[in-house]
Amino acid sequence: IQRLPPLGGRGKLLNEEQELAIVNMVIADNEIKRKDTQSRVVEDNLVFGNIAAISITSISRTLAKHRVRMKQLYKVPFERNSERIKELRHQYVQ
């Protein structure tokens, strides 16, 4: 007696070629955000022709599977280094 292969459920959303395309997209531009990656995947019909929508979680899971980490961006508030703030610091020290 043999066991039947598991059936049912949803199949894989991305094939290997599409997963590698996402990984290469992130490696090429490490400052890209997951939301931007999501929109690029939906817009690209050449590689991702069968995908009408993809979640950010699916993108994160794909990157984790291939052990790719996205760079955490820290953006400095614009006013921190302005002339007015520098002058206030200088006055405070005096």
PDB file of N, CA, C and O in Angstrom, residues 34 38 54-64:
ATOM      1  N   ARG A  34       9.894  47.548   0.767  1.00  0.00           N
ATOM      2  CA  ARG A  34       9.087  46.383   0.415  1.00  0.00           C
ATOM      3  C   ARG A  34       7.851  46.795  -0.383  1.00  0.00           C
ATOM      4  O   ARG A  34       7.424  46.078  -1.272  1.00  0.00           O
ATOM      5  N   GLN A  38       6.835  45.481  -4.043  1.00  0.00           N
ATOM      6  CA  GLN A  38       5.505  44.951  -4.331  1.00  0.00           C
ATOM      7  C   GLN A  38       4.923  45.589  -5.592  1.00  0.00           C
ATOM      8  O   GLN A  38       4.413  44.895  -6.467  1.00  0.00           O
ATOM      9  N   ILE A  54       0.483  40.582  -4.928  1.00  0.00           N
ATOM     10  CA  ILE A  54       1.365  39.836  -4.025  1.00  0.00           C
ATOM     11  C   ILE A  54       1.457  40.624  -2.724  1.00  0.00           C
ATOM     12  O   ILE A  54       1.466  41.854  -2.734  1.00  0.00           O
ATOM     13  N   SER A  55       1.497  39.904  -1.622  1.00  0.00           N
ATOM     14  CA  SER A  55       1.554  40.580  -0.326  1.00  0.00           C
ATOM     15  C   SER A  55       2.996  40.889   0.049  1.00  0.00           C
ATOM     16  O   SER A  55       3.940  40.266  -0.449  1.00  0.00           O
ATOM     17  N   ILE A  56       3.141  41.846   0.925  1.00  0.00           N
ATOM     18  CA  ILE A  56       4.463  42.212   1.420  1.00  0.00           C
ATOM     19  C   ILE A  56       5.046  41.052   2.224  1.00  0.00           C
ATOM     20  O   ILE A  56       6.252  40.804   2.208  1.00  0.00           O
ATOM     21  N   THR A  57       4.170  40.289   2.889  1.00  0.00           N
ATOM     22  CA  THR A  57       4.627  39.124   3.657  1.00  0.00           C
ATOM     23  C   THR A  57       5.238  38.078   2.745  1.00  0.00           C
ATOM     24  O   THR A  57       6.251  37.459   3.090  1.00  0.00           O
ATOM     25  N   SER A  58       4.656  37.871   1.571  1.00  0.00           N
ATOM     26  CA  SER A  58       5.215  36.906   0.619  1.00  0.00           C
ATOM     27  C   SER A  58       6.590  37.346   0.140  1.00  0.00           C
ATOM     28  O   SER A  58       7.494  36.520  -0.012  1.00  0.00           O
ATOM     29  N   ILE A  59       6.761  38.632  -0.067  1.00  0.00           N
ATOM     30  CA  ILE A  59       8.069  39.156  -0.479  1.00  0.00           C
ATOM     31  C   ILE A  59       9.073  38.964   0.648  1.00  0.00           C
ATOM     32  O   ILE A  59      10.201  38.523   0.420  1.00  0.00           O
ATOM     33  N   SER A  60       8.674  39.251   1.878  1.00  0.00           N
ATOM     34  CA  SER A  60       9.573  39.082   3.028  1.00  0.00           C
ATOM     35  C   SER A  60       9.965  37.630   3.190  1.00  0.00           C
ATOM     36  O   SER A  60      11.127  37.312   3.472  1.00  0.00           O
ATOM     37  N   ARG A  61       9.001  36.733   3.020  1.00  0.00           N
ATOM     38  CA  ARG A  61       9.270  35.303   3.157  1.00  0.00           C
ATOM     39  C   ARG A  61      10.239  34.818   2.079  1.00  0.00           C
ATOM     40  O   ARG A  61      11.143  34.023   2.345  1.00  0.00           O
ATOM     41  N   THR A  62      10.068  35.322   0.860  1.00  0.00           N
ATOM     42  CA  THR A  62      10.967  34.959  -0.238  1.00  0.00           C
ATOM     43  C   THR A  62      12.384  35.440   0.034  1.00  0.00           C
ATOM     44  O   THR A  62      13.351  34.702  -0.180  1.00  0.00           O
ATOM     45  N   LEU A  63      12.520  36.665   0.534  1.00  0.00           N
ATOM     46  CA  LEU A  63      13.852  37.187   0.843  1.00  0.00           C
ATOM     47  C   LEU A  63      14.487  36.421   1.996  1.00  0.00           C
ATOM     48  O   LEU A  63      15.687  36.161   1.983  1.00  0.00           O
ATOM     49  N   ALA A  64      13.696  36.048   2.982  1.00  0.00           N
ATOM     50  CA  ALA A  64      14.226  35.274   4.108  1.00  0.00           C
ATOM     51  C   ALA A  64      14.656  33.886   3.654  1.00  0.00           C
ATOM     52  O   ALA A  64      15.657  33.350   4.136  1.00  0.00           O
TER      53      ALA A  64
END
